[in-house]
Amino acid sequence: GAGVSQSPSNKVTEKGKDVELRCDPISGHTALYWYRQSLGQGLEFLIYFQGNSAPDKSGLPSDRFSAERTGGSVSTLTIQRTQQEDSAVYLCASSPRTVLGYTFGSGTRLTVV
Amino acid sequence: DQQVKQNSPSLSVQEGRISILNCDYTNSMFDYFLWYKKYPAEGPTFLISISSIKDKNEDGRFTVFLNKSAKHLSLHIVPSQPGDSAVYFCAASVPYSGAGSYQLTFGKGTKLSVIP
């Protein structure tokens, strides 16, 4: 596609429920990143995928968070048993494997009530 | 421990004047620095970058200055325009090691308001 597409744009969920956030990167971009921005905070790195390599999960805040990237394209970030502190904007970015090539999606605003 | 710090959460500037946004970092391994601009309900968009081997990079109205000894960089916007009103994020990366990612470390952002 022309840009990085994320869905849904907004998600309200009850505490304890599982949620799935989707990212469709730019075609041909081999690298895919998930970041999140909590209220009043900067963008926090969560996870990185590069081709068929093992993902860099060093930023995931707990084992309730997981992500997959199927076929080297679409990625899904799953948060199990959501907590109120998970409320944030979750941003996906893709890149042709350079620092300069980062393109962000518009994000998913997750609200846990 | 915040490795990239933007100590001013907000800044207001009159249209036509200079806007100066500041950023400090603590990790001496950072070798590339970027500024992103973010409008509400949109993702951040790349604005300008600078390599650690330079001390200045200019692109139109935007100039980024890097002071490595002080671990400080700044973004200058001259002249400021109302359309520049947005949140500006400073970001930094370490050299690619052949493993891992081009992970960016971001500051908390500065909200710039340009007053007409």
mmCIF file of C-alpha atoms in Angstrom:
data_model
loop_
_atom_site.group_PDB
_atom_site.id
_atom_site.type_symbol
_atom_site.label_atom_id
_atom_site.label_comp_id
_atom_site.label_asym_id
_atom_site.label_seq_id
_atom_site.Cartn_x
_atom_site.Cartn_y
_atom_site.Cartn_z
ATOM 1 C CA GLY A 1 0.000 0.000 0.000
ATOM 2 C CA ALA A 2 0.905 3.660 -0.163
ATOM 3 C CA GLY A 3 1.451 3.971 3.568
ATOM 4 C CA VAL A 4 1.460 2.018 6.806
ATOM 5 C CA SER A 5 -2.097 1.042 7.680
ATOM 6 C CA GLN A 6 -3.203 0.295 11.223
ATOM 7 C CA SER A 7 -6.529 -0.998 12.478
ATOM 8 C CA PRO A 8 -8.600 -0.321 14.377
ATOM 9 C CA SER A 9 -7.906 3.382 14.804
ATOM 10 C CA ASN A 10 -9.596 3.321 18.200
ATOM 11 C CA LYS A 11 -10.316 0.462 20.570
ATOM 12 C CA VAL A 12 -12.064 0.544 23.928
ATOM 13 C CA THR A 13 -11.890 -2.680 25.893
ATOM 14 C CA GLU A 14 -12.724 -3.890 29.349
ATOM 15 C CA LYS A 15 -9.954 -4.715 31.780
ATOM 16 C CA GLY A 16 -9.036 -8.377 31.531
ATOM 17 C CA LYS A 17 -10.044 -8.797 27.880
ATOM 18 C CA ASP A 18 -7.618 -9.660 25.077
ATOM 19 C CA VAL A 19 -7.081 -7.278 22.154
ATOM 20 C CA GLU A 20 -5.466 -7.587 18.747
ATOM 21 C CA LEU A 21 -3.994 -4.651 16.874
ATOM 22 C CA ARG A 22 -3.142 -4.932 13.201
ATOM 23 C CA CYS A 23 -0.427 -3.330 11.094
ATOM 24 C CA ASP A 24 -0.115 -3.518 7.322
ATOM 25 C CA PRO A 25 3.314 -2.160 6.366
ATOM 26 C CA ILE A 26 4.473 -0.542 3.160
ATOM 27 C CA SER A 27 4.978 -3.138 0.457
ATOM 28 C CA GLY A 28 8.628 -4.075 0.149
ATOM 29 C CA HIS A 29 9.627 -2.791 3.580
ATOM 30 C CA THR A 30 11.452 -5.621 5.282
ATOM 31 C CA ALA A 31 11.573 -4.150 8.779
ATOM 32 C CA LEU A 32 8.519 -3.613 10.986
ATOM 33 C CA TYR A 33 8.434 -1.985 14.421
ATOM 34 C CA TRP A 34 5.836 -1.556 17.129
ATOM 35 C CA TYR A 35 6.037 1.405 19.495
ATOM 36 C CA ARG A 36 3.602 2.757 22.024
ATOM 37 C CA GLN A 37 3.022 6.233 23.378
ATOM 38 C CA SER A 38 1.476 6.478 26.799
ATOM 39 C CA LEU A 39 0.025 9.768 28.021
ATOM 40 C CA GLY A 40 2.801 12.303 28.569
ATOM 41 C CA GLN A 41 5.494 9.890 27.457
ATOM 42 C CA GLY A 42 7.688 9.491 24.420
ATOM 43 C CA LEU A 43 7.479 6.636 21.975
ATOM 44 C CA GLU A 44 8.494 3.395 23.662
ATOM 45 C CA PHE A 45 9.979 0.603 21.540
ATOM 46 C CA LEU A 46 8.133 -2.711 21.856
ATOM 47 C CA ILE A 47 9.205 -5.194 19.178
ATOM 48 C CA TYR A 48 10.991 -5.397 15.816
ATOM 49 C CA PHE A 49 10.699 -7.819 12.892
ATOM 50 C CA GLN A 50 13.254 -8.095 10.096
ATOM 51 C CA GLY A 51 12.626 -10.551 7.301
ATOM 52 C CA ASN A 52 12.808 -14.137 8.520
ATOM 53 C CA SER A 53 15.078 -13.329 11.451
ATOM 54 C CA ALA A 54 13.987 -13.888 15.025
ATOM 55 C CA PRO A 55 12.142 -10.796 16.272
ATOM 56 C CA ASP A 56 13.734 -8.418 18.760
ATOM 57 C CA LYS A 57 11.277 -8.589 21.662
ATOM 58 C CA SER A 58 13.423 -6.664 24.107
ATOM 59 C CA GLY A 59 10.902 -3.847 24.513
ATOM 60 C CA LEU A 60 7.825 -5.883 25.368
ATOM 61 C CA PRO A 61 6.755 -4.784 28.867
ATOM 62 C CA SER A 62 5.365 -8.137 30.019
ATOM 63 C CA ASP A 63 4.525 -11.640 28.826
ATOM 64 C CA ARG A 64 0.949 -10.474 28.227
ATOM 65 C CA PHE A 65 2.275 -8.804 25.072
ATOM 66 C CA SER A 66 3.092 -10.783 21.933
ATOM 67 C CA ALA A 67 3.335 -10.089 18.242
ATOM 68 C CA GLU A 68 3.423 -12.006 15.014
ATOM 69 C CA ARG A 69 4.336 -11.111 11.477
ATOM 70 C CA THR A 70 2.868 -13.464 8.926
ATOM 71 C CA GLY A 71 4.552 -13.971 5.586
ATOM 72 C CA GLY A 72 6.896 -11.088 6.204
ATOM 73 C CA SER A 73 4.068 -8.598 5.791
ATOM 74 C CA VAL A 74 1.091 -7.975 8.090
ATOM 75 C CA SER A 75 1.760 -7.913 11.829
ATOM 76 C CA THR A 76 -0.582 -8.406 14.766
ATOM 77 C CA LEU A 77 0.176 -7.172 18.267
ATOM 78 C CA THR A 78 -1.785 -9.063 20.914
ATOM 79 C CA ILE A 79 -2.294 -7.919 24.474
ATOM 80 C CA GLN A 80 -3.777 -10.517 26.795
ATOM 81 C CA ARG A 81 -5.686 -9.736 29.973
ATOM 82 C CA THR A 82 -5.479 -6.012 29.358
ATOM 83 C CA GLN A 83 -4.780 -3.665 32.253
ATOM 84 C CA GLN A 84 -5.512 0.044 32.569
ATOM 85 C CA GLU A 85 -1.815 0.863 32.246
ATOM 86 C CA ASP A 86 -1.921 -0.655 28.750
ATOM 87 C CA SER A 87 -3.966 2.359 27.614
ATOM 88 C CA ALA A 88 -1.842 4.137 25.016
ATOM 89 C CA VAL A 89 -1.467 4.861 21.330
ATOM 90 C CA TYR A 90 0.169 1.885 19.645
ATOM 91 C CA LEU A 91 2.192 2.884 16.596
ATOM 92 C CA CYS A 92 3.540 0.656 13.893
ATOM 93 C CA ALA A 93 6.372 1.664 11.561
ATOM 94 C CA SER A 94 7.984 -0.035 8.611
ATOM 95 C CA SER A 95 11.337 0.588 7.029
ATOM 96 C CA PRO A 96 13.455 -0.670 4.159
ATOM 97 C CA ARG A 97 16.056 -1.475 6.812
ATOM 98 C CA THR A 98 17.499 1.990 7.288
ATOM 99 C CA VAL A 99 17.070 4.476 10.096
ATOM 100 C CA LEU A 100 15.916 7.114 7.626
ATOM 101 C CA GLY A 101 13.279 4.946 6.064
ATOM 102 C CA TYR A 102 10.924 4.762 9.034
ATOM 103 C CA THR A 103 7.299 5.403 8.064
ATOM 104 C CA PHE A 104 4.732 5.375 10.837
ATOM 105 C CA GLY A 105 1.071 4.467 10.686
ATOM 106 C CA SER A 106 -1.567 6.643 12.318
ATOM 107 C CA GLY A 107 -1.708 4.392 15.337
ATOM 108 C CA THR A 108 -4.361 2.584 17.355
ATOM 109 C CA ARG A 109 -5.617 4.394 20.434
ATOM 110 C CA LEU A 110 -6.312 1.721 23.040
ATOM 111 C CA THR A 111 -8.380 2.576 26.078
ATOM 112 C CA VAL A 112 -8.794 -0.017 28.819
ATOM 113 C CA VAL A 113 -11.735 0.702 31.106
ATOM 114 C CA ASP B 1 16.488 6.116 32.806
ATOM 115 C CA GLN B 2 15.605 8.403 29.921
ATOM 116 C CA GLN B 3 18.360 8.402 27.340
ATOM 117 C CA VAL B 4 16.762 11.131 25.216
ATOM 118 C CA LYS B 5 15.321 14.110 27.030
ATOM 119 C CA GLN B 6 13.170 16.950 25.804
ATOM 120 C CA ASN B 7 12.814 19.095 28.881
ATOM 121 C CA SER B 8 10.298 21.569 27.480
ATOM 122 C CA PRO B 9 6.866 19.983 27.115
ATOM 123 C CA SER B 10 5.564 23.023 25.261
ATOM 124 C CA LEU B 11 6.701 26.132 23.404
ATOM 125 C CA SER B 12 4.775 29.105 22.007
ATOM 126 C CA VAL B 13 6.229 31.313 19.287
ATOM 127 C CA GLN B 14 4.880 34.187 17.222
ATOM 128 C CA GLU B 15 4.502 33.596 13.497
ATOM 129 C CA GLY B 16 7.616 34.684 11.614
ATOM 130 C CA ARG B 17 9.913 34.297 14.605
ATOM 131 C CA ILE B 18 12.428 31.532 15.258
ATOM 132 C CA SER B 19 11.383 28.348 17.073
ATOM 133 C CA ILE B 20 14.141 26.505 18.934
ATOM 134 C CA LEU B 21 13.431 23.028 20.217
ATOM 135 C CA ASN B 22 16.029 21.372 22.408
ATOM 136 C CA CYS B 23 17.012 17.787 23.053
ATOM 137 C CA ASP B 24 19.636 16.243 25.346
ATOM 138 C CA TYR B 25 20.922 12.688 25.352
ATOM 139 C CA THR B 26 22.969 10.572 27.695
ATOM 140 C CA ASN B 27 24.059 7.591 25.595
ATOM 141 C CA SER B 28 27.412 8.361 23.975
ATOM 142 C CA MET B 29 26.879 5.433 21.592
ATOM 143 C CA PHE B 30 24.154 7.307 19.699
ATOM 144 C CA ASP B 31 25.456 8.147 16.242
ATOM 145 C CA TYR B 32 22.367 9.303 14.389
ATOM 146 C CA PHE B 33 19.711 11.765 15.437
ATOM 147 C CA LEU B 34 16.330 12.497 13.929
ATOM 148 C CA TRP B 35 13.447 14.890 14.440
ATOM 149 C CA TYR B 36 9.871 13.826 13.866
ATOM 150 C CA LYS B 37 6.769 15.954 13.686
ATOM 151 C CA LYS B 38 3.386 14.680 14.837
ATOM 152 C CA TYR B 39 -0.066 16.111 14.270
ATOM 153 C CA PRO B 40 -3.011 14.884 16.373
ATOM 154 C CA ALA B 41 -4.455 11.524 15.240
ATOM 155 C CA GLU B 42 -1.572 11.007 12.825
ATOM 156 C CA GLY B 43 1.659 9.069 13.064
ATOM 157 C CA PRO B 44 4.983 10.875 13.430
ATOM 158 C CA THR B 45 6.547 11.988 10.160
ATOM 159 C CA PHE B 46 10.255 12.354 9.545
ATOM 160 C CA LEU B 47 11.474 15.943 9.437
ATOM 161 C CA ILE B 48 15.257 16.143 9.453
ATOM 162 C CA SER B 49 18.254 14.155 10.670
ATOM 163 C CA ILE B 50 21.917 14.541 11.461
ATOM 164 C CA SER B 51 24.810 12.154 11.689
ATOM 165 C CA SER B 52 27.210 12.395 14.615
ATOM 166 C CA ILE B 53 30.033 13.273 12.228
ATOM 167 C CA LYS B 54 28.338 16.582 11.449
ATOM 168 C CA ASP B 55 27.399 19.533 13.594
ATOM 169 C CA LYS B 56 24.759 21.080 11.371
ATOM 170 C CA ASN B 57 22.228 20.005 8.781
ATOM 171 C CA GLU B 58 19.876 22.363 6.999
ATOM 172 C CA ASP B 59 16.735 21.729 4.985
ATOM 173 C CA GLY B 60 14.766 24.790 4.005
ATOM 174 C CA ARG B 61 13.364 26.453 7.102
ATOM 175 C CA PHE B 62 14.629 23.642 9.333
ATOM 176 C CA THR B 63 18.142 23.356 10.742
ATOM 177 C CA VAL B 64 19.409 20.846 13.240
ATOM 178 C CA PHE B 65 22.517 21.564 15.294
ATOM 179 C CA LEU B 66 24.485 18.894 17.137
ATOM 180 C CA ASN B 67 26.917 19.554 19.999
ATOM 181 C CA LYS B 68 28.479 16.193 20.744
ATOM 182 C CA SER B 69 30.580 17.361 23.664
ATOM 183 C CA ALA B 70 27.458 18.662 25.385
ATOM 184 C CA LYS B 71 25.302 15.754 24.153
ATOM 185 C CA HIS B 72 22.810 18.301 22.958
ATOM 186 C CA LEU B 73 20.939 18.941 19.758
ATOM 187 C CA SER B 74 18.476 21.566 18.728
ATOM 188 C CA LEU B 75 15.990 22.117 15.942
ATOM 189 C CA HIS B 76 15.596 25.630 14.584
ATOM 190 C CA ILE B 77 12.584 26.627 12.512
ATOM 191 C CA VAL B 78 12.874 29.970 10.747
ATOM 192 C CA PRO B 79 10.501 31.598 10.036
ATOM 193 C CA SER B 80 7.879 29.763 12.080
ATOM 194 C CA GLN B 81 4.485 29.283 10.459
ATOM 195 C CA PRO B 82 1.109 28.348 11.998
ATOM 196 C CA GLY B 83 1.233 25.038 10.101
ATOM 197 C CA ASP B 84 4.338 24.137 12.104
ATOM 198 C CA SER B 85 2.173 23.769 15.209
ATOM 199 C CA ALA B 86 2.600 20.123 16.210
ATOM 200 C CA VAL B 87 4.439 17.884 18.646
ATOM 201 C CA TYR B 88 8.115 17.468 17.791
ATOM 202 C CA PHE B 89 9.986 14.347 18.855
ATOM 203 C CA CYS B 90 13.737 13.995 19.063
ATOM 204 C CA ALA B 91 15.030 10.465 18.387
ATOM 205 C CA ALA B 92 18.408 8.758 18.353
ATOM 206 C CA SER B 93 19.902 5.472 17.230
ATOM 207 C CA VAL B 94 23.091 3.540 17.881
ATOM 208 C CA PRO B 95 25.245 2.121 15.060
ATOM 209 C CA TYR B 96 23.772 -0.958 13.423
ATOM 210 C CA SER B 97 25.655 -3.924 14.812
ATOM 211 C CA GLY B 98 24.551 -6.497 12.294
ATOM 212 C CA ALA B 99 22.128 -7.964 14.764
ATOM 213 C CA GLY B 100 19.045 -6.480 16.323
ATOM 214 C CA SER B 101 17.222 -3.534 14.953
ATOM 215 C CA TYR B 102 17.452 0.065 13.920
ATOM 216 C CA GLN B 103 15.604 0.834 17.089
ATOM 217 C CA LEU B 104 14.991 4.495 17.769
ATOM 218 C CA THR B 105 14.979 5.969 21.258
ATOM 219 C CA PHE B 106 12.550 8.865 21.496
ATOM 220 C CA GLY B 107 12.149 11.829 23.785
ATOM 221 C CA LYS B 108 8.778 12.754 25.263
ATOM 222 C CA GLY B 109 8.157 15.456 22.702
ATOM 223 C CA THR B 110 7.673 19.228 22.707
ATOM 224 C CA LYS B 111 4.360 20.731 21.673
ATOM 225 C CA LEU B 112 5.002 23.771 19.487
ATOM 226 C CA SER B 113 2.295 26.365 19.041
ATOM 227 C CA VAL B 114 2.898 29.056 16.427
ATOM 228 C CA ILE B 115 0.635 32.007 17.055
ATOM 229 C CA PRO B 116 -0.585 33.925 13.983
#
